[in-house]
Amino acid sequence: MNYFPDEVIEHVFDFVVSHKDRNSISLVCKSWYKIERCSRKEVFIGNCYAINPERLIGRFPCLKSLTLKGKPHFADFNLVPHEWGGFVLPWIEALARSRVGLEELRLKRMVVTDESLELLSRSFANFKSLVLVSCEGFTTDGLASIAANCRQLRELDLQENEIDDHRGQWLNCFPDSCTTLTSLNFACLKGETNVAALERLVARSPNLKSLKLNRAVPLDALARLMSCAPQLVDLGVGSYENEPDPESFAKLMTAIEKCISLRSLSGFLEVAPLCLPAFYPICQNLISLNLSYAAEIQGNHLIKLIQLCKRLQRLWILDSIGDKGLVVVADTCKELQELRVFPSDVHGEEDNNAAVTEVGLVAISAGCPKLHSILYFCKQMTNAALIAVAKNCPNFIRFRLCILEPHKPDHITSQSLDEGFGAIVQACKGLRRLSVSGLLTDQVFLYIGMYAEQLEMLSIAFAGDTDKGMLYVLNGCKKMRKLEIRDSPFGNAALLADVGRYETMRSLWMSSCEVTLGGCKRLAQNSPRLNVEIINENENNRMEQNEEDEREKVDKLYLYRTVVGTRKDAPPYVRIL
Amino acid sequence: MEVTNGLNLKDTELRLGLPGAQEEQQLEVSCVRSNNKRKNNDSTEESAPPPAKTQIVGWPPVRSNRKNNNNKNVSYVKVSMDGAPYLRKIDLKMYKNYPELLKALENMFKFTVGEYSEREGYQGSGFVPTYEDKDGDWMLVGDVPWDMFSSSCQKLRIMKGSEAPTAL
């Protein structure tokens, strides 16, 4: 099979970067498997319980970059209890013990402790990049260890984590010799920031391209920071309140004007809208704008800003932009690829006339030909609108629609939204991710099973009538990897129809459905390579072995494929069958 | 209610429905799948009050830091109780004063909180409600005026007997 020496093949493999492709290469023959595994630098593990650290290191001893994901997606919405799992410490311990030359660690939905961070900071001399997304369990003390001990640190990116802010001096812990930072994001920290330390750090980091501040960094500090970092490409503005005096404002404007490389803007966590004009000069360069935390930027201020952003490719916004605002987006942002519209009034307490409807969605689809990803929270939708969107935008890769009220029908015809979503899956042949909502029967799942051939992730809530719905999806969507279902009437018949199917998927989540303990047990019996976890809501209801009622409905079921069997770190209220 | 000859006939009346349920009050709870599917043709539906919206766990699917940030009318804080496996979350803006808050906590975790006094803190039950303020310090619930508390409270923790020191 090999016409070339190993080194040549390895060199060729260097050009193959995607995980999927490298996985395919390793399956060709034993020799390629061996060469590939010894040369693999980046490993992605979508479910930390599918494999264990020892086997990872055994196969990929030369790895430099590791990505790990822990809790299931619905953990983001408080559906997974505290301490369910996803602990990173065992991974770091194993990597340290085996002296892996780790340089980059990316974690999502994992539990990270200060102890883990301390160990991480001391164990890998070339460690360069730490990215934590939706993680929890650590404090600023852990960040201080990273700052103090990682001499080669380039990237510290904290996105939406729950961090206990001890108001220590973690920023001061970066030694004066640290000049290699390229990316620093601490927007999710809630406490006070040592602004002076931050300014000194930024001043000695000439390669800093991305800087995202938290609430506590005020306007005048922002002006100083931008003055010493005109090379910034990505900026997260922290606090932006208080009417500044004309002098501060002028300084800010001067600083901003010099940032000609700025392409991405976010933050505005607290905003005085009158300060926004300071950013007008660079709007024409922006390709990414995230105003989804800026509840105070509304109406005309927002419209004026957006009208200047003609090159925008990514926009994250609140629904206070309204349909009118979305029409402006559609008219202005012809390069738009990704749009996310978040709800500003989550509990429907206000009679919010400014919120978005199907009108805004159709306008965007008509005006933005390059749109391929959308997340849209709205109060109402119609089949006609979805059919129009499907016709305008057959290129969707991700389509996530969340109608705020469960079971809500087409608000004009009062019918279900089956036809609308059906049109989407039929037109968008490349669709990989879909979230459905509103009033939906089994019919929509028939359409999804028939047409959504590339679908990898599907989120279902309050939808469907019978087991047939879930069966249509499992039978039809051959590429399905993650299926998450809540509050839908799917039961054992659907769950058990094709047990082998689940080994072709990463995971299945079902909560508040009709599956019973008996069904889950039968599933687990025939599946040694699946972990079937039952998460029991009620502490008082812990089932005694001899008193079990197999007909009892399971509150939360999470199953996933694994090659390492039952995990040992589950809390008492998680039962692994 | 018809009362004839001192007899309350309504009480003994045979009818479908729970005794005492005079009004139609529709409460929407999680997992209800049926309501919106049938068109409301009966006239009795019109006289019924609209369903009270109870909050469904994890719906809409928005991360909590977004929920807190964007809606100034809600202020969710985590509540932990020593020994309970689950943390809970409550919206501080739903309560106007300490008694309301304490009652809600007592209901949520099934305990009672004892007598509060400025000198002694909470006495009598072994449970002590504490909170983390904006400075990161753990304080006894009840010492400062309600408004000051509700704007600075970041987290709540109900400490249990042995761990709660008698003097904070």
XYZ file of C-alpha atoms in Angstrom:
745
model
C 0.000 0.000 0.000
C 2.798 2.428 0.713
C 4.858 3.550 -2.218
C 6.461 6.282 -0.167
C 8.412 6.286 3.065
C 6.466 7.095 6.195
C 7.877 10.596 6.479
C 6.499 11.505 3.105
C 3.077 10.169 3.956
C 3.156 12.022 7.221
C 3.995 15.192 5.399
C 1.036 14.676 3.115
C -1.184 14.062 6.111
C -0.120 17.417 7.520
C -2.282 19.030 4.909
C -5.300 17.122 6.020
C -6.718 19.116 8.839
C -10.378 18.335 9.359
C -11.172 15.749 12.010
C -13.526 13.862 9.753
C -10.915 13.517 7.062
C -8.211 12.427 9.453
C -10.573 9.860 10.933
C -11.209 8.557 7.441
C -7.498 8.363 6.668
C -6.874 6.295 9.757
C -9.315 3.677 8.519
C -7.545 3.007 5.222
C -4.979 0.498 6.446
C -2.897 -0.348 9.489
C 0.089 1.547 8.280
C -1.864 4.720 7.674
C -3.582 4.308 11.014
C -0.207 4.212 12.694
C 1.223 7.155 10.828
C -1.904 9.189 11.333
C -2.140 8.594 15.031
C 1.417 9.528 15.705
C 1.159 12.700 13.717
C -2.248 13.871 14.927
C -1.982 17.233 16.654
C -5.596 18.212 17.222
C -8.214 15.961 18.741
C -11.893 16.751 19.114
C -13.988 14.776 21.607
C -17.665 15.652 21.341
C -18.662 13.753 24.460
C -16.107 13.434 27.235
C -17.711 10.191 28.398
C -17.417 8.440 25.047
C -13.728 7.781 25.679
C -11.298 8.145 28.548
C -8.020 10.053 28.901
C -5.847 6.944 28.963
C -7.106 5.691 25.652
C -6.873 9.142 24.140
C -3.242 9.462 25.102
C -2.516 5.905 24.108
C -3.700 6.541 20.601
C -2.541 10.116 20.094
C 0.633 10.577 22.104
C 1.715 13.662 20.198
C -1.429 15.638 20.582
C -1.118 19.360 21.145
C -4.675 20.548 21.067
C -7.667 18.972 22.788
C -11.312 19.951 22.554
C -13.725 18.403 25.048
C -17.440 18.771 25.482
C -19.225 17.678 28.636
C -22.850 18.242 29.511
C -25.636 17.821 26.994
C -26.914 20.921 25.232
C -30.069 21.256 27.325
C -27.860 21.905 30.341
C -27.745 25.473 29.033
C -31.420 25.797 29.954
C -31.188 24.356 33.457
C -32.503 20.937 32.486
C -29.436 19.089 33.731
C -28.964 19.067 37.484
C -26.052 20.436 39.371
C -23.055 18.116 39.507
C -24.262 15.797 36.779
C -20.725 15.445 35.557
C -18.293 16.643 32.920
C -15.265 17.102 35.168
C -12.077 18.094 33.433
C -9.645 17.299 36.248
C -9.101 13.620 35.386
C -8.206 14.640 31.839
C -5.666 17.204 32.917
C -4.177 14.819 35.459
C -3.763 12.105 32.861
C -2.260 14.445 30.297
C 0.154 15.789 32.889
C 1.169 12.317 34.043
C 1.910 11.232 30.486
C 3.821 14.409 29.759
C 1.765 15.217 26.701
C 2.969 18.451 25.125
C -0.402 20.148 25.476
C -0.624 23.592 23.960
C -4.309 24.211 23.598
C -7.375 23.195 25.601
C -10.914 24.024 24.540
C -13.748 23.036 26.848
C -17.483 23.358 26.511
C -20.023 22.702 29.251
C -17.524 21.178 31.588
C -16.851 21.523 35.282
C -13.504 23.189 35.774
C -12.039 23.781 39.205
C -9.292 26.064 40.434
C -7.335 22.927 41.181
C -7.597 21.858 37.539
C -6.485 25.262 36.333
C -3.572 25.309 38.724
C -2.478 21.857 37.574
C -2.912 22.859 33.951
C -0.809 25.961 34.431
C 2.068 24.035 35.972
C 2.154 20.950 33.799
C 2.614 22.128 30.238
C 5.529 24.404 29.479
C 4.292 25.292 26.008
C 0.686 25.874 26.910
C -0.667 28.636 24.709
C -4.402 28.682 24.518
C -7.298 28.171 26.922
C -10.862 28.521 25.668
C -13.708 27.892 28.109
C -17.278 28.040 26.897
C -20.270 27.626 29.233
C -18.127 26.082 31.934
C -18.440 26.460 35.688
C -16.823 25.556 38.971
C -13.863 27.878 39.057
C -12.965 31.289 40.381
C -10.652 34.124 39.476
C -8.032 32.364 41.607
C -7.838 29.724 38.918
C -7.382 32.442 36.317
C -4.581 33.873 38.421
C -2.704 30.562 38.199
C -3.045 30.553 34.441
C -1.865 34.137 34.215
C 1.077 33.611 36.507
C 2.400 30.288 35.280
C 1.719 29.977 31.563
C 4.736 31.708 30.163
C 3.747 31.173 26.554
C 0.109 32.125 26.927
C -1.449 33.582 23.800
C -5.128 33.090 24.265
C -7.421 33.240 27.266
C -10.989 33.182 26.052
C -13.803 32.921 28.582
C -17.231 32.750 26.970
C -20.364 32.741 29.053
C -18.917 30.875 32.016
C -20.098 30.924 35.602
C -17.059 32.214 37.407
C -16.918 33.145 41.045
C -15.287 36.488 41.050
C -13.100 36.862 44.099
C -12.087 40.289 43.057
C -8.486 39.261 43.428
C -5.775 40.661 41.333
C -5.688 38.023 38.666
C -4.805 40.531 35.978
C -1.823 41.555 38.043
C -0.619 37.967 37.932
C 0.489 38.229 34.344
C 4.233 38.747 34.722
C 5.851 41.770 33.122
C 7.598 39.385 30.788
C 4.295 38.281 29.330
C 4.026 39.973 25.980
C 2.625 37.211 23.834
C -1.114 37.679 24.313
C -3.180 37.651 21.151
C -6.607 37.162 22.669
C -8.083 38.090 26.036
C -11.785 37.710 26.731
C -13.145 38.136 30.239
C -16.542 39.615 29.402
C -18.360 37.118 31.606
C -16.638 38.161 34.824
C -19.014 39.955 37.119
C -16.701 41.762 39.476
C -14.431 44.735 39.506
C -11.430 44.738 37.245
C -8.071 46.188 38.056
C -8.120 48.629 35.200
C -4.582 49.841 35.718
C -3.237 46.302 35.522
C -5.288 45.723 32.413
C -3.944 48.827 30.739
C -0.375 47.814 31.481
C -1.037 44.339 30.141
C -2.563 45.617 26.916
C 0.261 48.123 26.471
C 2.847 45.350 26.538
C 0.931 43.036 24.203
C 1.644 44.247 20.691
C 0.076 41.137 19.152
C -3.224 41.528 20.912
C -5.934 41.125 18.304
C -8.963 40.288 20.399
C -9.983 42.020 23.609
C -13.324 41.590 25.314
C -13.958 43.506 28.487
C -16.445 42.986 31.259
C -18.918 45.359 32.802
C -16.440 46.960 35.090
C -14.274 48.706 32.497
C -15.568 52.232 32.049
C -15.506 54.583 29.138
C -12.366 56.546 29.797
C -10.403 53.352 30.349
C -11.774 52.100 27.063
C -10.383 55.132 25.289
C -6.949 54.544 26.797
C -7.019 50.847 25.966
C -7.942 51.438 22.376
C -5.237 54.046 22.056
C -2.582 51.573 22.996
C -4.062 48.786 20.918
C -4.972 50.243 17.527
C -4.204 46.859 15.991
C -7.315 45.298 17.532
C -9.480 43.213 15.241
C -12.104 42.133 17.737
C -13.385 44.314 20.557
C -15.881 43.645 23.322
C -16.872 46.888 24.925
C -17.681 46.574 28.606
C -19.437 49.252 30.484
C -20.383 52.175 28.392
C -22.717 54.118 30.582
C -22.645 57.636 31.885
C -22.801 60.618 29.669
C -19.139 61.338 29.148
C -17.825 64.835 29.172
C -16.935 66.171 25.734
C -13.222 65.744 26.368
C -13.477 62.022 27.195
C -15.772 61.541 24.280
C -13.344 63.262 21.934
C -10.502 61.078 23.200
C -12.595 58.012 22.598
C -13.440 59.095 19.080
C -9.793 59.682 18.264
C -8.834 56.298 19.638
C -11.577 54.509 17.728
C -10.735 56.187 14.464
C -7.237 54.732 14.648
C -8.553 51.182 14.969
C -8.765 50.585 11.274
C -8.355 46.829 11.674
C -11.438 46.461 13.815
C -13.788 43.931 12.265
C -15.824 42.641 15.143
C -17.679 44.481 17.888
C -19.605 43.122 20.871
C -20.484 43.813 24.488
C -22.093 47.167 25.246
C -23.226 45.578 28.449
C -24.350 48.849 29.861
C -24.835 51.531 27.326
C -25.582 55.158 27.063
C -26.846 55.221 23.488
C -25.550 58.722 22.973
C -22.012 57.376 23.038
C -22.597 55.093 20.085
C -21.741 57.688 17.456
C -18.119 57.346 18.560
C -18.153 54.016 16.741
C -19.692 55.227 13.519
C -16.340 55.710 11.706
C -15.435 52.021 11.899
C -18.872 50.538 11.206
C -18.182 50.247 7.519
C -15.394 47.755 8.291
C -17.361 45.539 10.622
C -18.118 41.989 9.636
C -19.437 40.888 13.017
C -21.672 42.766 15.435
C -23.058 41.345 18.670
C -25.520 43.603 20.429
C -27.457 40.817 22.085
C -26.537 41.978 25.564
C -27.190 45.618 24.859
C -30.742 45.946 26.061
C -30.543 49.691 26.088
C -29.647 50.246 22.465
C -32.946 50.502 20.732
C -34.953 52.229 18.121
C -33.256 54.908 16.116
C -29.864 54.549 17.735
C -29.761 50.950 16.678
C -31.030 51.630 13.181
C -28.472 54.377 12.623
C -25.683 52.091 13.681
C -26.792 49.227 11.491
C -27.264 51.392 8.444
C -23.537 52.021 8.484
C -22.583 48.352 8.688
C -22.757 47.445 5.052
C -20.253 44.631 5.191
C -21.769 42.779 8.092
C -21.654 39.003 7.865
C -22.715 38.132 11.366
C -25.332 39.940 13.472
C -26.561 38.986 16.943
C -29.323 41.242 18.175
C -32.307 41.483 20.535
C -35.866 41.338 19.280
C -36.346 44.908 20.382
C -35.003 45.702 16.935
C -38.505 44.908 15.697
C -39.657 44.005 12.209
C -38.893 47.547 11.078
C -35.316 47.191 12.202
C -34.979 43.858 10.448
C -36.162 45.465 7.230
C -33.291 47.927 7.616
C -30.913 45.016 8.114
C -32.286 43.351 5.005
C -31.762 46.539 3.001
C -28.292 47.258 4.324
C -26.478 44.030 5.106
C -26.279 42.247 1.812
C -23.339 40.147 2.947
C -25.165 38.770 5.958
C -24.535 35.073 6.599
C -25.590 34.540 10.184
C -28.379 36.185 12.156
C -29.453 35.597 15.745
C -32.421 37.401 17.231
C -32.787 36.864 20.992
C -35.876 37.596 23.075
C -35.669 40.654 25.281
C -38.897 40.035 27.113
C -38.552 36.432 28.109
C -41.671 36.009 30.189
C -44.063 37.896 27.991
C -44.712 40.369 30.713
C -44.773 43.400 28.558
C -47.058 43.878 25.645
C -44.176 44.216 23.333
C -45.233 45.632 20.026
C -41.678 46.097 18.994
C -40.862 42.395 19.043
C -40.262 40.512 15.833
C -42.709 38.458 13.838
C -42.794 36.493 10.611
C -42.603 39.769 8.729
C -39.045 40.424 9.837
C -37.983 36.885 9.019
C -39.339 37.055 5.497
C -37.726 40.443 4.930
C -34.332 39.124 5.967
C -34.656 36.053 3.779
C -35.557 38.221 0.828
C -32.838 40.793 1.347
C -29.865 38.669 2.373
C -29.003 36.092 -0.295
C -25.987 34.723 1.565
C -27.835 33.906 4.750
C -27.080 30.363 5.909
C -27.554 30.353 9.679
C -30.412 31.711 11.690
C -31.630 31.614 15.281
C -34.917 33.463 15.619
C -37.053 33.943 18.704
C -40.480 35.352 17.933
C -44.027 35.503 19.196
C -45.801 34.300 16.093
C -45.258 32.605 12.756
C -47.178 31.482 9.690
C -46.780 28.690 7.174
C -46.888 31.203 4.354
C -43.919 33.043 5.815
C -41.872 29.869 6.238
C -42.671 28.795 2.712
C -41.498 32.181 1.465
C -38.322 31.959 3.532
C -37.603 28.502 2.133
C -38.001 29.805 -1.392
C -35.789 32.843 -0.754
C -33.046 31.017 1.110
C -32.443 27.449 0.001
C -28.931 27.623 1.418
C -29.665 27.294 5.093
C -27.232 25.114 7.023
C -28.688 26.004 10.433
C -32.302 26.922 10.938
C -33.514 27.425 14.477
C -36.899 28.936 15.065
C -38.275 29.390 18.554
C -41.839 30.557 18.904
C -42.066 31.642 22.507
C -45.418 30.088 23.308
C -45.441 26.280 23.117
C -47.979 24.706 20.710
C -48.749 28.011 19.056
C -50.321 27.513 15.627
C -50.102 29.602 12.472
C -51.574 32.811 13.814
C -53.587 33.511 10.686
C -54.907 30.096 9.702
C -54.725 28.449 13.143
C -53.243 25.381 11.526
C -50.146 23.569 12.583
C -46.793 24.689 11.202
C -46.028 21.330 9.606
C -46.190 22.694 6.082
C -43.931 25.622 6.836
C -41.149 23.557 8.332
C -41.738 20.973 5.636
C -40.974 23.606 3.040
C -37.760 24.516 4.842
C -36.402 20.977 4.909
C -37.438 20.314 1.372
C -35.762 23.416 -0.035
C -32.656 23.490 2.125
C -30.834 20.412 0.981
C -27.731 21.234 2.978
C -29.523 21.688 6.295
C -27.419 20.332 9.156
C -29.089 21.755 12.205
C -32.792 22.352 12.860
C -34.880 23.471 15.832
C -38.640 23.394 15.486
C -41.384 24.989 17.558
C -45.025 26.001 17.507
C -47.921 23.649 16.917
C -46.582 20.570 15.159
C -48.005 17.117 14.445
C -46.326 13.887 13.351
C -46.532 15.192 9.802
C -43.627 17.608 10.244
C -41.436 14.700 11.278
C -42.487 12.773 8.217
C -41.201 15.684 6.148
C -38.000 15.911 8.160
C -37.350 12.201 7.754
C -38.042 12.392 4.037
C -36.096 15.485 3.104
C -33.512 16.418 5.712
C -30.813 14.102 4.456
C -27.886 16.059 5.826
C -29.446 16.790 9.191
C -27.049 16.206 12.084
C -28.748 17.922 14.992
C -32.456 18.238 15.719
C -34.136 19.935 18.682
C -37.776 19.161 19.388
C -39.974 20.709 22.065
C -43.718 20.367 22.671
C -44.284 18.714 19.298
C -45.700 15.608 17.668
C -48.636 13.309 18.400
C -47.433 9.711 18.497
C -44.353 7.510 18.378
C -44.531 7.701 14.608
C -43.092 11.188 14.732
C -39.861 10.123 16.355
C -39.689 7.029 14.170
C -39.901 9.069 10.978
C -36.864 11.001 12.116
C -34.806 8.037 13.266
C -35.553 6.098 10.102
C -35.074 8.974 7.720
C -32.220 11.133 8.904
C -29.252 8.895 8.342
C -26.731 11.495 9.354
C -28.338 12.365 12.656
C -25.789 12.775 15.432
C -27.587 14.630 18.195
C -31.275 14.362 18.881
C -32.776 16.258 21.784
C -36.451 16.095 22.648
C -38.491 17.570 25.450
C -42.176 17.520 26.371
C -43.274 15.455 23.390
C -45.409 12.300 23.359
C -42.767 9.834 22.177
C -42.475 6.612 24.112
C -40.988 3.152 24.269
C -42.122 2.011 20.852
C -40.115 4.784 19.229
C -37.196 4.456 21.618
C -36.795 0.728 21.087
C -37.549 0.377 17.392
C -33.929 0.442 16.285
C -31.566 0.235 19.181
C -28.512 -0.173 16.995
C -29.164 3.242 15.521
C -27.939 4.988 18.642
C -24.407 3.780 18.128
C -24.303 5.805 14.945
C -25.199 8.931 16.902
C -23.390 10.880 19.565
C -26.353 11.170 21.922
C -30.087 11.200 22.506
C -31.864 13.331 25.093
C -35.498 12.840 26.024
C -37.151 14.685 28.875
C -40.814 14.830 29.904
C -41.709 12.342 27.196
C -43.534 9.044 27.457
C -40.636 6.631 27.821
C -40.766 4.421 30.882
C -38.193 2.863 33.137
C -39.010 -0.535 31.669
C -38.353 0.713 28.173
C -35.025 2.228 29.183
C -33.993 -0.982 30.887
C -34.775 -3.006 27.777
C -32.768 -0.527 25.740
C -29.791 -0.763 28.049
C -29.870 -4.557 28.178
C -29.092 -4.961 24.516
C -26.580 -2.168 24.235
C -23.229 -2.661 25.878
C -21.798 0.274 23.983
C -24.398 2.748 25.151
C -24.618 4.482 28.478
C -28.277 4.915 29.331
C -28.643 7.510 32.053
C -31.832 8.205 33.953
C -31.846 11.493 35.775
C -34.371 11.461 38.559
C -36.007 14.752 39.346
C -37.427 14.084 42.749
C -34.971 13.384 45.530
C -37.618 11.595 47.551
C -38.389 9.330 44.697
C -35.126 7.449 44.540
C -36.208 4.074 43.443
C -35.642 1.129 45.676
C -34.527 -1.832 43.648
C -37.345 -4.056 44.798
C -40.074 -1.465 44.550
C -39.552 -0.304 41.020
C -42.448 0.314 38.791
C -41.318 -0.303 35.268
C -44.298 1.571 33.959
C -43.129 4.694 35.673
C -42.278 7.425 33.226
C -38.742 8.548 33.140
C -38.297 12.228 33.675
C -34.992 12.653 31.897
C -33.204 10.176 29.690
C -29.762 10.812 28.270
C -28.054 8.132 26.290
C -24.804 8.202 24.405
C -22.416 5.847 22.743
C -19.198 5.051 24.518
C -16.311 2.647 24.297
C -15.400 2.861 27.933
C -18.542 1.671 29.692
C -20.309 3.170 32.661
C -18.788 6.281 34.115
C -17.812 6.286 37.765
C -18.372 9.906 38.612
C -22.147 10.139 38.398
C -24.019 11.703 41.335
C -26.559 9.594 43.268
C -29.606 10.835 41.421
C -28.239 9.758 38.061
C -28.850 6.126 37.435
C -26.912 4.407 34.674
C -28.673 1.282 33.544
C -74.999 28.915 46.787
C -78.522 27.815 47.393
C -79.308 27.348 50.970
C -82.761 25.958 51.573
C -84.092 25.246 54.990
C -80.629 25.514 56.378
C -79.394 22.752 54.119
C -76.642 23.487 51.744
C -77.884 21.520 48.796
C -74.954 22.340 46.624
C -72.711 20.335 48.832
C -74.609 17.151 48.244
C -75.346 17.801 44.623
C -74.185 15.115 42.248
C -72.090 16.618 39.557
C -68.953 16.077 37.623
C -66.080 17.926 39.060
C -64.253 18.362 42.292
C -66.281 19.572 45.228
C -65.804 23.230 45.820
C -64.612 23.977 42.322
C -67.101 26.661 41.374
C -65.162 28.637 38.809
C -63.380 27.376 35.797
C -59.851 28.395 36.356
C -57.465 27.091 33.797
C -53.909 26.811 34.880
C -51.382 25.938 32.255
C -48.695 23.621 33.506
C -45.735 22.054 31.835
C -46.217 19.135 29.441
C -49.786 19.987 28.548
C -50.156 19.010 24.957
C -53.795 19.370 24.217
C -55.120 22.866 24.731
C -54.452 24.681 21.542
C -55.335 21.919 19.182
C -59.073 22.118 19.521
C -60.809 25.182 18.223
C -62.738 26.810 20.999
C -66.320 26.525 19.898
C -68.109 26.334 23.188
C -69.348 29.580 24.579
C -68.311 28.555 28.061
C -64.711 28.988 27.034
C -65.193 32.681 26.492
C -66.191 33.331 30.038
C -63.191 31.498 31.457
C -60.277 33.702 32.383
C -57.161 33.277 30.255
C -54.740 30.662 31.553
C -52.340 31.902 34.146
C -48.866 31.542 32.760
C -46.747 29.351 34.949
C -43.138 29.327 34.030
C -41.991 26.176 32.309
C -38.542 25.003 33.330
C -35.935 25.754 30.720
C -38.324 27.557 28.382
C -37.786 29.535 26.269
C -34.384 28.049 25.560
C -32.314 31.032 26.540
C -29.237 30.872 28.740
C -29.736 32.348 32.189
C -27.139 35.029 31.830
C -29.148 36.367 28.927
C -32.401 36.201 30.844
C -31.037 38.222 33.696
C -29.233 40.675 31.570
C -31.938 41.626 29.196
C -34.978 41.772 31.351
C -34.527 44.284 34.085
C -37.823 43.125 35.508
C -36.417 39.810 36.599
C -33.467 39.061 38.738
C -32.732 35.386 39.033
C -30.372 34.230 41.717
C -29.225 30.739 42.542
C -30.349 29.231 45.810
C -28.492 26.379 47.417
C -29.355 24.508 50.546
C -26.749 22.496 52.363
C -27.417 18.852 51.667
C -29.797 19.254 48.741
C -28.577 17.797 45.430
C -30.166 20.498 43.325
C -29.679 24.187 43.289
C -32.747 26.206 42.520
C -33.266 29.602 41.047
C -35.676 32.272 42.174
C -36.566 35.654 40.820
C -35.969 38.211 43.555
C -38.207 40.724 41.829
C -41.203 38.540 42.605
C -40.977 39.443 46.282
C -41.520 42.745 47.983
C -40.073 42.035 51.393
C -38.241 39.526 53.547
C -41.254 37.591 54.871
C -42.398 36.858 51.311
C -38.957 35.703 50.288
C -38.453 33.533 53.347
C -41.837 31.945 52.929
C -41.037 31.081 49.320
C -37.716 29.566 50.339
C -39.363 27.580 53.082
C -41.840 26.178 50.583
C -39.204 25.418 48.020
C -36.874 23.517 50.309
C -39.328 22.300 52.910
C -37.856 23.813 56.033
C -38.589 26.586 58.496
C -36.343 29.456 59.198
C -36.719 30.341 62.850
C -36.982 33.691 64.549
C -34.916 36.600 63.288
C -33.458 39.136 65.641
C -30.844 41.739 64.942
C -28.671 40.567 67.774
C -28.903 36.838 67.413
C -29.682 36.244 63.777
C -31.952 33.277 63.169
C -32.747 31.170 66.174
C -34.705 28.041 66.716
C -34.573 26.013 63.555
C -30.964 25.356 62.669
C -31.425 26.828 59.193
C -29.828 30.142 58.417
C -30.445 32.010 55.175
C -27.370 33.781 53.872
C -26.514 35.598 50.675
C -23.496 36.686 48.692
C -23.404 40.392 48.016
C -21.792 42.370 45.229
C -18.494 42.470 47.080
C -18.382 38.706 47.300
C -19.022 38.628 51.025
C -21.469 36.234 52.663
C -24.075 38.057 54.705
C -27.039 37.161 56.860
C -30.362 37.694 55.116
C -32.410 40.344 56.850
C -29.901 42.828 58.193
C -30.219 45.517 55.555
C -33.325 47.155 54.084
C -35.071 44.989 51.490
C -34.250 47.176 48.490
C -30.602 47.245 49.340
C -30.623 43.493 49.744
C -32.466 42.732 46.534
C -30.179 44.869 44.448
C -26.975 43.482 45.888
C -27.860 39.832 46.367
C -25.999 37.592 43.903
C -26.648 34.189 45.412
C -28.508 32.630 48.309
C -27.385 29.813 50.531
C -29.376 28.208 53.268
C -26.918 26.966 55.790
C -27.792 24.040 57.976
C -27.420 23.774 61.729
C -23.964 22.411 62.287
C -22.290 24.523 59.646
C -23.969 27.785 60.529
C -21.993 29.550 63.212
C -24.100 30.982 65.989
C -22.478 34.316 65.572
C -21.911 35.484 61.976
